[in-house]
PDB file of C-alpha atoms in Angstrom:
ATOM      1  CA  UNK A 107      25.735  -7.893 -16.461  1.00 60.00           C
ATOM      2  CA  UNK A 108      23.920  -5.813 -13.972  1.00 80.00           C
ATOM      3  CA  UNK A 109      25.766  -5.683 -10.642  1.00 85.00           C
ATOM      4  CA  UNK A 110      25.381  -3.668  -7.460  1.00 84.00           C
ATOM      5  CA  UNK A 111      27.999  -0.971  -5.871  1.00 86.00           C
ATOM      6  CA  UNK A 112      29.687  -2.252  -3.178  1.00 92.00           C
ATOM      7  CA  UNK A 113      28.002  -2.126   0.363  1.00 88.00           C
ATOM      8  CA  UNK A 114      27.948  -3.217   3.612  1.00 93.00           C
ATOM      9  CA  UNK A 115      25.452  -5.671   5.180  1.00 95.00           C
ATOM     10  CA  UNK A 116      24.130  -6.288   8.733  1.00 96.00           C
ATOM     11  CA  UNK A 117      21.373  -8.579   9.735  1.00 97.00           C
ATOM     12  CA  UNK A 118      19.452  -7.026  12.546  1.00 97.00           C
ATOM     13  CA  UNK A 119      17.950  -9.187  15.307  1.00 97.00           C
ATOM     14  CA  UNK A 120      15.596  -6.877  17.085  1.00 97.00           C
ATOM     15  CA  UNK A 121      13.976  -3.879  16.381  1.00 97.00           C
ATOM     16  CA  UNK A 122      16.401  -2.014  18.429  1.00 97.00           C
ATOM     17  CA  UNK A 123      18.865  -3.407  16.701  1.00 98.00           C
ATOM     18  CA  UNK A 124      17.463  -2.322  13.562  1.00 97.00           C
ATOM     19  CA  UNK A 125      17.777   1.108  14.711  1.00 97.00           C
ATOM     20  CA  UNK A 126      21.153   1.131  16.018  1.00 97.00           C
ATOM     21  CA  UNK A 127      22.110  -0.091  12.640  1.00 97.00           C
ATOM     22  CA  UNK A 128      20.627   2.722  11.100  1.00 96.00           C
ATOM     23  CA  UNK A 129      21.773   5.337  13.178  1.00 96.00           C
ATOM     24  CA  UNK A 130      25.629   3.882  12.765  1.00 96.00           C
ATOM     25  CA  UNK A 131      25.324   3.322   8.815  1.00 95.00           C
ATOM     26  CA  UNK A 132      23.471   7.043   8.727  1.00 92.00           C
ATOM     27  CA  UNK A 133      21.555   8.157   5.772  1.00 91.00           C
ATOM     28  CA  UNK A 134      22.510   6.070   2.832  1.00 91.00           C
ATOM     29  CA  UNK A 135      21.297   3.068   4.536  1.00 92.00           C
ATOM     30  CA  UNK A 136      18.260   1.054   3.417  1.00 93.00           C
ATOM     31  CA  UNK A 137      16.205  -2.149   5.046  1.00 95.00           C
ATOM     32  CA  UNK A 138      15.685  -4.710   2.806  1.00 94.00           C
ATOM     33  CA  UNK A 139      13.475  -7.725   3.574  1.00 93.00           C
ATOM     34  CA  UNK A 140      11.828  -9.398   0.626  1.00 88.00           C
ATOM     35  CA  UNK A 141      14.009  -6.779  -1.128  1.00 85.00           C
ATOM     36  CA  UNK A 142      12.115  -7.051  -5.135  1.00 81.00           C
ATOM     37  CA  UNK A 143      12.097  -3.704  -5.752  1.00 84.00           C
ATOM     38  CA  UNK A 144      15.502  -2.314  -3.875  1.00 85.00           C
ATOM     39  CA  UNK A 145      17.328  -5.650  -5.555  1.00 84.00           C
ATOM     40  CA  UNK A 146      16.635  -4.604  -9.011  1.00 86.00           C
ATOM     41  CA  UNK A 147      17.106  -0.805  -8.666  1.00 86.00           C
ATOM     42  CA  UNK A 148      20.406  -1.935  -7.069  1.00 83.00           C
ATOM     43  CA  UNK A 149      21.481  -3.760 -10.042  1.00 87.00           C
ATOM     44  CA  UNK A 150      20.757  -0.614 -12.332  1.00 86.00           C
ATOM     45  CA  UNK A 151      22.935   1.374  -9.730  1.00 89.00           C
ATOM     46  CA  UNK A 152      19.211   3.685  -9.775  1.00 82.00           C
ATOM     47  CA  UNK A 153      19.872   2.712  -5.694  1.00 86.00           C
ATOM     48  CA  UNK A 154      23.858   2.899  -4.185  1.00 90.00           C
ATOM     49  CA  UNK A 155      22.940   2.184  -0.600  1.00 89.00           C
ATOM     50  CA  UNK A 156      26.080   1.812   1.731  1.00 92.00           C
ATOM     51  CA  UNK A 157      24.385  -0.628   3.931  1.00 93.00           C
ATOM     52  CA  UNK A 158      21.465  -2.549   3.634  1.00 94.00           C
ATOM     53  CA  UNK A 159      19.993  -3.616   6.814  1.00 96.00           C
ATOM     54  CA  UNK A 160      18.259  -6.910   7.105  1.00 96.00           C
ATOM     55  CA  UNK A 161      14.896  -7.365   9.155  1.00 97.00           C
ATOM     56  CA  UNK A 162      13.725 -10.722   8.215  1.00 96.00           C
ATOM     57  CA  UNK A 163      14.421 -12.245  11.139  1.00 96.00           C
ATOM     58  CA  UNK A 164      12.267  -9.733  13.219  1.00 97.00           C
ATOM     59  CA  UNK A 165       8.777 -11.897  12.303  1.00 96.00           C
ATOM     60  CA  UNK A 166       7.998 -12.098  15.706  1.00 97.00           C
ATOM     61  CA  UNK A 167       8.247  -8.410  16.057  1.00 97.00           C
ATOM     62  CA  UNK A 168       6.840  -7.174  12.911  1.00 98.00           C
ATOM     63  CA  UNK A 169       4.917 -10.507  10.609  1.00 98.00           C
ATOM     64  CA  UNK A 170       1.552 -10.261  13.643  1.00 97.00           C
ATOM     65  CA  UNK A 171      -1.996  -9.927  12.071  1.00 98.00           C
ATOM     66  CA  UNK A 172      -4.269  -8.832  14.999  1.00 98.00           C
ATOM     67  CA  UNK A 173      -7.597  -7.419  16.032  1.00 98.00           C
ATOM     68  CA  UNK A 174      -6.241  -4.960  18.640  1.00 96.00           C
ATOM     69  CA  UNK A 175      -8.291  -2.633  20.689  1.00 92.00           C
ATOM     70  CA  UNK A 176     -10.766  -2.054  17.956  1.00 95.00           C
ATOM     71  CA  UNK A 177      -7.970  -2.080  15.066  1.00 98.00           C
ATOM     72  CA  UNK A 178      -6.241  -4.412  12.596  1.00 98.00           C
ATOM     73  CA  UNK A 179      -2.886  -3.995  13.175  1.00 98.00           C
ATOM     74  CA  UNK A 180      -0.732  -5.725  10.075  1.00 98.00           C
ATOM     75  CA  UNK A 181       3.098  -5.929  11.136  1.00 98.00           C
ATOM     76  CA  UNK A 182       5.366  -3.912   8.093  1.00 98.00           C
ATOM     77  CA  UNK A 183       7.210  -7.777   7.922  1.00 98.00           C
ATOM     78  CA  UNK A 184       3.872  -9.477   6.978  1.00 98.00           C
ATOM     79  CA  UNK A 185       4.249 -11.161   3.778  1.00 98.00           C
ATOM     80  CA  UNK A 186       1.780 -10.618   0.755  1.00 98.00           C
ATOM     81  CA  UNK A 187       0.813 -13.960   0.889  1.00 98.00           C
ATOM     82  CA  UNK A 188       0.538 -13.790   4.737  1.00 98.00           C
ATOM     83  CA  UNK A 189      -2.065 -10.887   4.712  1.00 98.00           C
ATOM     84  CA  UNK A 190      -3.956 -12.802   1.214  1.00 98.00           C
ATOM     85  CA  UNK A 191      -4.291 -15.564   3.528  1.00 98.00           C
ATOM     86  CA  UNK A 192      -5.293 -14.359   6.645  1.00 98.00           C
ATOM     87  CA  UNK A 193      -8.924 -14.877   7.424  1.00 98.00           C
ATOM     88  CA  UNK A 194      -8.497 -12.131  10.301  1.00 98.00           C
ATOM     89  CA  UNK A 195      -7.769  -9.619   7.671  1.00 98.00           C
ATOM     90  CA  UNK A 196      -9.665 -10.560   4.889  1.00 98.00           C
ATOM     91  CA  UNK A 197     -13.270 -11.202   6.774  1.00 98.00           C
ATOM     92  CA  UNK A 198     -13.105  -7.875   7.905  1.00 98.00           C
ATOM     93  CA  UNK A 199     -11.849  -6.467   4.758  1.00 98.00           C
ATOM     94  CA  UNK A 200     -12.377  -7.965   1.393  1.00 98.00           C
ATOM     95  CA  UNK A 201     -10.336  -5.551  -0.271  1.00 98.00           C
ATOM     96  CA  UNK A 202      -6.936  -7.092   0.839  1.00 98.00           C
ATOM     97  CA  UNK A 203      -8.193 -10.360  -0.742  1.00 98.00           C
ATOM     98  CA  UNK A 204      -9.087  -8.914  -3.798  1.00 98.00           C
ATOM     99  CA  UNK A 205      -5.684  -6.469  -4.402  1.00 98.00           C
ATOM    100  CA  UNK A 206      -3.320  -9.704  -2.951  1.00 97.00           C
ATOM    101  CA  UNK A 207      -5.153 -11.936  -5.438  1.00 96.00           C
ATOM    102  CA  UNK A 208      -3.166  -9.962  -8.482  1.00 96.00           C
ATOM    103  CA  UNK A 209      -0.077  -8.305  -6.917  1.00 95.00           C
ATOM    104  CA  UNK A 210       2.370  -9.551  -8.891  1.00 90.00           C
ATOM    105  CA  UNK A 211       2.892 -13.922  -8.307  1.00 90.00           C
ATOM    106  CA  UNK A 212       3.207 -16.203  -6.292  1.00 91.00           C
ATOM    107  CA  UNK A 213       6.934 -15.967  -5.705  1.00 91.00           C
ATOM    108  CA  UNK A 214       6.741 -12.376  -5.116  1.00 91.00           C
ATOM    109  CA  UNK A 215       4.117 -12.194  -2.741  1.00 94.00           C
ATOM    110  CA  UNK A 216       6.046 -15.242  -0.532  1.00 95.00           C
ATOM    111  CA  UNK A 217       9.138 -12.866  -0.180  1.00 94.00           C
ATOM    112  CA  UNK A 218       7.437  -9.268  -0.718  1.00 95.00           C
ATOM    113  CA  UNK A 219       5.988  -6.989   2.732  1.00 97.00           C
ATOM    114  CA  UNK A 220       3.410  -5.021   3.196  1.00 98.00           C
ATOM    115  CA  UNK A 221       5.472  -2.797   4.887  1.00 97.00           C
ATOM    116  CA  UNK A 222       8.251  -3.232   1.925  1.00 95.00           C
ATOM    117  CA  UNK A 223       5.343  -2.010  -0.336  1.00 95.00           C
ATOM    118  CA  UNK A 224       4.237   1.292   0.966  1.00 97.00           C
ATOM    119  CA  UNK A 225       7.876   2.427   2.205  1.00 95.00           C
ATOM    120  CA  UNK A 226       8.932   2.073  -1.598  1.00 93.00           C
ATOM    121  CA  UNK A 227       6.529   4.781  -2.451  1.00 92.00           C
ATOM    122  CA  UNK A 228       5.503   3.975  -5.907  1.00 94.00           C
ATOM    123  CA  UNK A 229       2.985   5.795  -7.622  1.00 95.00           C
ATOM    124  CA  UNK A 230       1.497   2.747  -8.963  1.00 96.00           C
ATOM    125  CA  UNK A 231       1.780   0.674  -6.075  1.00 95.00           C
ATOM    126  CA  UNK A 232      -2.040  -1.532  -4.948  1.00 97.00           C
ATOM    127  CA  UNK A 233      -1.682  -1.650  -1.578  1.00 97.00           C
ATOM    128  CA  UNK A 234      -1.151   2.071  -1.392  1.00 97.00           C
ATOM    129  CA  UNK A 235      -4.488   2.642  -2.719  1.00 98.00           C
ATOM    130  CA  UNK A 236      -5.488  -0.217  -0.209  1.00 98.00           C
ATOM    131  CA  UNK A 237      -4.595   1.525   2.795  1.00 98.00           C
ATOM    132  CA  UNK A 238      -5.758   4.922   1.717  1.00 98.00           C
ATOM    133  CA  UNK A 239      -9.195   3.700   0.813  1.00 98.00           C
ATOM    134  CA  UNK A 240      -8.978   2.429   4.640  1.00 98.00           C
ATOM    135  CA  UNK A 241      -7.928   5.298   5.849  1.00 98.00           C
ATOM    136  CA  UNK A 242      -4.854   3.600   8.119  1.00 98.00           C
ATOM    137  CA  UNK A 243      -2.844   4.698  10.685  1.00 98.00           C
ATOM    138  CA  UNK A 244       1.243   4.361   9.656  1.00 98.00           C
ATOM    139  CA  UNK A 245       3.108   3.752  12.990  1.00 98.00           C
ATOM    140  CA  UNK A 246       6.784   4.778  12.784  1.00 98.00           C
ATOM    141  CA  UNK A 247       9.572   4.088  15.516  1.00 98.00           C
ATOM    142  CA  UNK A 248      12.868   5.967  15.409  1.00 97.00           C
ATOM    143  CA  UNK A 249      15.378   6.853  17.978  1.00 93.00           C
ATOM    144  CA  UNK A 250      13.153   9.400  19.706  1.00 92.00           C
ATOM    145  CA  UNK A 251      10.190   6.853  20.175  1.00 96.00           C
ATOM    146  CA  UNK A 252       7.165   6.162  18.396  1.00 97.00           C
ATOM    147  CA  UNK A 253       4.390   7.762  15.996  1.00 98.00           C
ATOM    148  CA  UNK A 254       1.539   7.965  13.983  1.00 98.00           C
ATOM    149  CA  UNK A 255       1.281   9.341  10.681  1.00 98.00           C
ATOM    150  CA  UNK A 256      -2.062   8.520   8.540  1.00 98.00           C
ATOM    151  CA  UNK A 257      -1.872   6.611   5.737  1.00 98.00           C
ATOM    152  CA  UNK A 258      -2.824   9.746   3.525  1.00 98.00           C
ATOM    153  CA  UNK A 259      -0.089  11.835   4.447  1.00 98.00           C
ATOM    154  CA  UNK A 260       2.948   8.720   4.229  1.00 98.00           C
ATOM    155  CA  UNK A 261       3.442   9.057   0.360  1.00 96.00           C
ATOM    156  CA  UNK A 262       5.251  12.523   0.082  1.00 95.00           C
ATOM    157  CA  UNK A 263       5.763  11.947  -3.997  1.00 92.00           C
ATOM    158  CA  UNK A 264       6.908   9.329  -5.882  1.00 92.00           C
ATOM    159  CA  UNK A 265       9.184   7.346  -3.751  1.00 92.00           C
ATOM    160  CA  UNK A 266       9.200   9.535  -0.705  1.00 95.00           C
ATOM    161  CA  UNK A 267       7.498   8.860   2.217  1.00 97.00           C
ATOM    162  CA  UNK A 268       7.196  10.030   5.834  1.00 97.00           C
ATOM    163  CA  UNK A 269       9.236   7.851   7.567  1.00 97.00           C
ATOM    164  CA  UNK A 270      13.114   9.499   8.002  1.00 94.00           C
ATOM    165  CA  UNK A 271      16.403   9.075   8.028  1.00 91.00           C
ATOM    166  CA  UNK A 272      16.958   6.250  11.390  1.00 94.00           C
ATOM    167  CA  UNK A 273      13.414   5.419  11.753  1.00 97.00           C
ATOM    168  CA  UNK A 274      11.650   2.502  10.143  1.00 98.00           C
ATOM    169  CA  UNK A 275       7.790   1.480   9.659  1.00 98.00           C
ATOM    170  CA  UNK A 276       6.683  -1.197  12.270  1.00 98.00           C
ATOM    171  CA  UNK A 277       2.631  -1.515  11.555  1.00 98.00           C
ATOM    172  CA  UNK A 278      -0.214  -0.449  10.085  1.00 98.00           C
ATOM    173  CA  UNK A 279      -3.261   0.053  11.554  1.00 98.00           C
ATOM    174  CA  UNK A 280      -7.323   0.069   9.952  1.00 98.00           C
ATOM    175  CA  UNK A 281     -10.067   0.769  12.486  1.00 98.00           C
ATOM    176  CA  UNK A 282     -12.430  -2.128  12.342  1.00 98.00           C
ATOM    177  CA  UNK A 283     -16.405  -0.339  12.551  1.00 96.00           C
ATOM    178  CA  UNK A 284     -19.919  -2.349  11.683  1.00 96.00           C
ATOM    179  CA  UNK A 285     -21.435  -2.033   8.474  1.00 97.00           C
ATOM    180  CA  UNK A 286     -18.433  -2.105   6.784  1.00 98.00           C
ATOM    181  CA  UNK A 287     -17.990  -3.438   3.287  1.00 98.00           C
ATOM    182  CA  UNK A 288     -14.633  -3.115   0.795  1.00 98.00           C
ATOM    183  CA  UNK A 289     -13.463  -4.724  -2.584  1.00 98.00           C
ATOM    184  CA  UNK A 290     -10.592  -3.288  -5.090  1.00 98.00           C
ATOM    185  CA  UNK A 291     -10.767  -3.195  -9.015  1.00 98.00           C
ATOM    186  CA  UNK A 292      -7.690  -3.257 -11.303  1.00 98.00           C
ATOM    187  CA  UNK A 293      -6.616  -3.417 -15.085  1.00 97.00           C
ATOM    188  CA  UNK A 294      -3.345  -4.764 -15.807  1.00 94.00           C
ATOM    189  CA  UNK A 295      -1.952  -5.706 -19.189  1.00 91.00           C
ATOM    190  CA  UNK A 296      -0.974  -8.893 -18.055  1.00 87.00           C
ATOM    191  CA  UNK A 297      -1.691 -11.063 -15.392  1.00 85.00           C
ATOM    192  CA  UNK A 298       0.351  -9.845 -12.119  1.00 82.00           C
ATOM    193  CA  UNK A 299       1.603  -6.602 -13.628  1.00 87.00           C
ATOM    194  CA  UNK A 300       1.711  -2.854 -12.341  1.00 89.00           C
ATOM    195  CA  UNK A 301      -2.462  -1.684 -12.885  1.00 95.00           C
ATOM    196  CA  UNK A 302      -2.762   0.451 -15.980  1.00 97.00           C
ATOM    197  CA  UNK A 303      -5.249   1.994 -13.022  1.00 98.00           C
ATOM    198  CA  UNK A 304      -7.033   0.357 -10.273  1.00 98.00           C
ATOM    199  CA  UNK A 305      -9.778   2.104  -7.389  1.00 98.00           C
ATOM    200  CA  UNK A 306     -10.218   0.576  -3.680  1.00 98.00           C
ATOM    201  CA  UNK A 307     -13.335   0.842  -2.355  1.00 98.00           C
ATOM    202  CA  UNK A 308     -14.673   1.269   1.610  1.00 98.00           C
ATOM    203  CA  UNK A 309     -18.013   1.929   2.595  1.00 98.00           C
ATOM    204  CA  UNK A 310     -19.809   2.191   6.076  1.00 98.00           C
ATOM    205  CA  UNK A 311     -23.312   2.448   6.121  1.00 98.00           C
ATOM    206  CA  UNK A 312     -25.376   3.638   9.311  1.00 97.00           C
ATOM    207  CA  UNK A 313     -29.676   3.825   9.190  1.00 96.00           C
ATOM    208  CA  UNK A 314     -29.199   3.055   5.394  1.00 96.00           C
ATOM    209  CA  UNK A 315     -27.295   5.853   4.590  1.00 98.00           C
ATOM    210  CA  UNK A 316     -23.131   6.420   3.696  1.00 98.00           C
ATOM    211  CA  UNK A 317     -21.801   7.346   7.343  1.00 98.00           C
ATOM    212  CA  UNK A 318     -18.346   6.960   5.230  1.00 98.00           C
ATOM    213  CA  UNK A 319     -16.709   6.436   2.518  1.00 98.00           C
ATOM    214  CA  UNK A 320     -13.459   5.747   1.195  1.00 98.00           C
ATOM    215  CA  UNK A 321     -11.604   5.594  -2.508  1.00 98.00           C
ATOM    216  CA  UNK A 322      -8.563   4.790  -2.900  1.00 98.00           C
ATOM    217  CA  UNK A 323      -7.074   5.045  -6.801  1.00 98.00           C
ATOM    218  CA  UNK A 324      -3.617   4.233  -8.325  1.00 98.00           C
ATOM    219  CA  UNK A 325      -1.348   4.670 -11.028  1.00 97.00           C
ATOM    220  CA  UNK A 326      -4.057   7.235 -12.105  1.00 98.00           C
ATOM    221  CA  UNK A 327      -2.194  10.731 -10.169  1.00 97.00           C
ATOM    222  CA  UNK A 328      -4.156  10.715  -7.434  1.00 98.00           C
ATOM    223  CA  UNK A 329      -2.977  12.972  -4.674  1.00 96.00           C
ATOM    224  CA  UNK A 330      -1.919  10.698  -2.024  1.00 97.00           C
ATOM    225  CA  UNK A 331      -3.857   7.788  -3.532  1.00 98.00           C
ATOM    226  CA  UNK A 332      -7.088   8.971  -2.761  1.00 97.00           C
ATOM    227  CA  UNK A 333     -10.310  10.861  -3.608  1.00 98.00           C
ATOM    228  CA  UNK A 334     -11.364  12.948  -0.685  1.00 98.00           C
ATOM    229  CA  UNK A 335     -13.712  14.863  -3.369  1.00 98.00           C
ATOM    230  CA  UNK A 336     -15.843  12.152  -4.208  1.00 98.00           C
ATOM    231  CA  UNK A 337     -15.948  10.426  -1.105  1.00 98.00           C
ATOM    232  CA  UNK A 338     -17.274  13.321   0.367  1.00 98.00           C
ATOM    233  CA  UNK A 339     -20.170  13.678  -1.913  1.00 98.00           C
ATOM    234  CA  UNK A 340     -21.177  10.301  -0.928  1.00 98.00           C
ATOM    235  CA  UNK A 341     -21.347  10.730   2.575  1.00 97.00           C
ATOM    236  CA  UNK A 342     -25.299  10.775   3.726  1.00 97.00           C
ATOM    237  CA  UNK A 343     -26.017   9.267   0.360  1.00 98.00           C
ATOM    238  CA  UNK A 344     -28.530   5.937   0.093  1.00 98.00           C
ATOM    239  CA  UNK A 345     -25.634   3.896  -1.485  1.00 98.00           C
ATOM    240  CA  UNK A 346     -27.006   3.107  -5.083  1.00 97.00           C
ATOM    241  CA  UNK A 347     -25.980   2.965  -8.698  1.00 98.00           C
ATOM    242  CA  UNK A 348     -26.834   6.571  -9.236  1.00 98.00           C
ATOM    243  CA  UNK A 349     -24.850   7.750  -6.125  1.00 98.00           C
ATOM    244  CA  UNK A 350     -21.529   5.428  -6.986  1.00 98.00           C
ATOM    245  CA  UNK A 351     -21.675   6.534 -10.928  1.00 98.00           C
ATOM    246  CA  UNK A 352     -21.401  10.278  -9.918  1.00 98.00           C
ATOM    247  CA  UNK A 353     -18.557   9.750  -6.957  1.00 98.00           C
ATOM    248  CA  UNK A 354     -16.713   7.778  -9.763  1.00 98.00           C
ATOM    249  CA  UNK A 355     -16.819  11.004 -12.552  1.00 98.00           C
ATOM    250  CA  UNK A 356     -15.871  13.136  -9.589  1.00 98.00           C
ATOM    251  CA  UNK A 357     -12.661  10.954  -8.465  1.00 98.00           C
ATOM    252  CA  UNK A 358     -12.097  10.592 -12.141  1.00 98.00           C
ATOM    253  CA  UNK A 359     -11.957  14.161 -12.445  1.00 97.00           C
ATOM    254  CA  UNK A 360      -9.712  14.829  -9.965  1.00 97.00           C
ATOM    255  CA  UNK A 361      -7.073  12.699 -10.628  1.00 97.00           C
ATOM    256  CA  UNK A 362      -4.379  13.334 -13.156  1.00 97.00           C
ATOM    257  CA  UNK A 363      -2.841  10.479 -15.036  1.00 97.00           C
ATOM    258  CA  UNK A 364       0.145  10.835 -17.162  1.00 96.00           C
ATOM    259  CA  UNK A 365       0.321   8.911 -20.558  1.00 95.00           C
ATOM    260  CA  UNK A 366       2.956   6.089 -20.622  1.00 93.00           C
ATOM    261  CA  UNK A 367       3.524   2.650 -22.078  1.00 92.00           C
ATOM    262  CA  UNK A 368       0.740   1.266 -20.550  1.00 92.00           C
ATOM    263  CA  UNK A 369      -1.903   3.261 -22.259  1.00 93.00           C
ATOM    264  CA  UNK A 370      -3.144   7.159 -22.753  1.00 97.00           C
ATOM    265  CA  UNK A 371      -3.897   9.549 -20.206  1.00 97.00           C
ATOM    266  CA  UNK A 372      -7.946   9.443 -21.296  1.00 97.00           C
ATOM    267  CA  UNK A 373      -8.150   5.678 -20.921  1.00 97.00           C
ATOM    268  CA  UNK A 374      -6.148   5.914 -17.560  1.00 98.00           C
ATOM    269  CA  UNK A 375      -9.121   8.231 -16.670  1.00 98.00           C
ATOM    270  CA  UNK A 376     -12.123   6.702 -18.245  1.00 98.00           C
ATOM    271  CA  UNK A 377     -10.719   3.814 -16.116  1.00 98.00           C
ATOM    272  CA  UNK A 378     -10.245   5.464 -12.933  1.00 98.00           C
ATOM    273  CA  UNK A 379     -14.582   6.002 -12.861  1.00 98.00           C
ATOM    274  CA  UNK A 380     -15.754   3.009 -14.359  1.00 98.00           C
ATOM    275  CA  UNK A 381     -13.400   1.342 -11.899  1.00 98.00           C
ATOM    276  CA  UNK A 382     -14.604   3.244  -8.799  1.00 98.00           C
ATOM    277  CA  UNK A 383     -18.263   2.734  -9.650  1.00 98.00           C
ATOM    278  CA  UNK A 384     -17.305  -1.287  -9.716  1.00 98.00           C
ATOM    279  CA  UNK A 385     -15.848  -1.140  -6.445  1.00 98.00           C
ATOM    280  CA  UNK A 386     -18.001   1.287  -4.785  1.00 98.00           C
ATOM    281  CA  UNK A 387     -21.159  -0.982  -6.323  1.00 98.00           C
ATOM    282  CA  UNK A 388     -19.252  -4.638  -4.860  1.00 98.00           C
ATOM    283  CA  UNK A 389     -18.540  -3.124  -1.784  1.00 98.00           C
ATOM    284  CA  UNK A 390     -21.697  -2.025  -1.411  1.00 98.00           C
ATOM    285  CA  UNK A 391     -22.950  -5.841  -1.846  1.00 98.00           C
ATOM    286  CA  UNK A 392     -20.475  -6.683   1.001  1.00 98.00           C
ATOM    287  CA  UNK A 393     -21.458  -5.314   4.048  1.00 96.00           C
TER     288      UNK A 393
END
């Protein structure tokens, strides 16, 4: 039977609070709010937190969806279901429809965060891939006030991430521009599974050219979940078939995925293009 260590439990009713928790409990303790991947690594004993923190009552503080001061700022408590149905989010950016759609079910995404998902750090996690295609800002609070960290530079290696010891991950923000179109691609070997690989897609076009352009890949080794190589050869390209097939080789060339039970490291790759031209090509149809 698989049963946690012993620990201690708070539920936090502020974000304040939250902190105060943190600093008391020190190091070893973690937040948990829809708690599906910290729950089962607890049960394995692969996770022995002391404390676990609970933030689900902080919705008013952390589950907002808002267009603020040219940004959509997505609370770390929104649920996965939240953000697949929010028409604020998903007008402006297709792409959270289309990852949301198959992140794992139904029952997961009711319980699961956004926030939940990026602070667990996993290297084949969609939404990762999501908000580095996006290129969004990570806002962090911790005793000594509040910051900023891009998306880009929040996953550290698998299962690290930026935010330390006492602080905690309150929003995430996506500039909102015109001309914007986004859609995400995945393979999985069954339906709601980890991707095998999967590529985000963001483009902004200006005068009928690429003003910018971002990739976002996972589960393929992808330095911070992204493809800085081929978006740049995109940028003050006509977007077109020709244009999207080379980006994809390039971001398919720079990645480096690992063979595993889900398939060999040449399929991971000949995925990682042919998935990166799709999204770069439906994106493209979307603005």
């Amino acid at each position: 039977m698989q049963v946690p260590a012993t620990f201690e439990y708070e539920r936090a009713d502020s974000v304040t609070h939250a902190l105060e928790l943190l600093e008391r409990y020190g190091p070893e303790a973690r937040v948990v709010a829809g708690g599906h991947s910290l729950i089962p690594m607890m049960k394995l004993r692969l996770a022995q937190p002391e404390a676990l923190i609970d933030i689900n009552g902080l919705a008013a503080e952390l589950g907002r969806i808002a267009v603020e001061g040219g940004e959509l700022a997505i609370g770390a408590l929104v649920r996965h279901a939240e953000l697949l149905e929010s028409t604020t989010a998903t007008d402006l950016f297709p792409i959270f429809r289309d990852a949301e759609r198959v992140i794992a079910d139904p029952i997961v995404r009711n319980r699961g965060t956004v926030g939940g998902s990026l602070c667990q750090g996993d290297p084949s996690e969609d939404l990762s891939a999501v908000f580095a295609a996006l290129r969004a800002t990570a806002v962090i609070q911790g005793p000594g006030g509040t910051r900023t960290v891009p998306v880009r530079r929040f996953h550290e290696g698998p299962y690290e991430t930026a935010v330390g010891p006492g602080e905690l991950l309150i929003q995430l923000r996506v500039p909102v521009a015109p001309g914007t179109g986004s859609a995400y691609e995945k393979v999985e070997r069954r339906v709601g599974d980890w991707p095998v690989a999967a590529a985000g897609a963001v483009l902004r076009v200006e005068d009928g050219v690429i003003a910018q352009a971002g990739i976002g890949l996972t589960a393929v080794g992808a330095a911070h979940f992204c493809a800085p190589e081929a978006e740049e050869h995109l940028a003050g390209r006509p977007p077109g078939a020709e244009a999207f097939a080379a980006a994809a080789m390039i971001a398919a060339e720079h990645c480096a995925p690992s063979a595993d039970q889900r398939g060999p490291a040449d399929y991971k790759r000949h995925l990682a293009a042919e998935l990166t031209r799709r999204a770069l090509a439906t994106a493209a149809g979307r603005i």
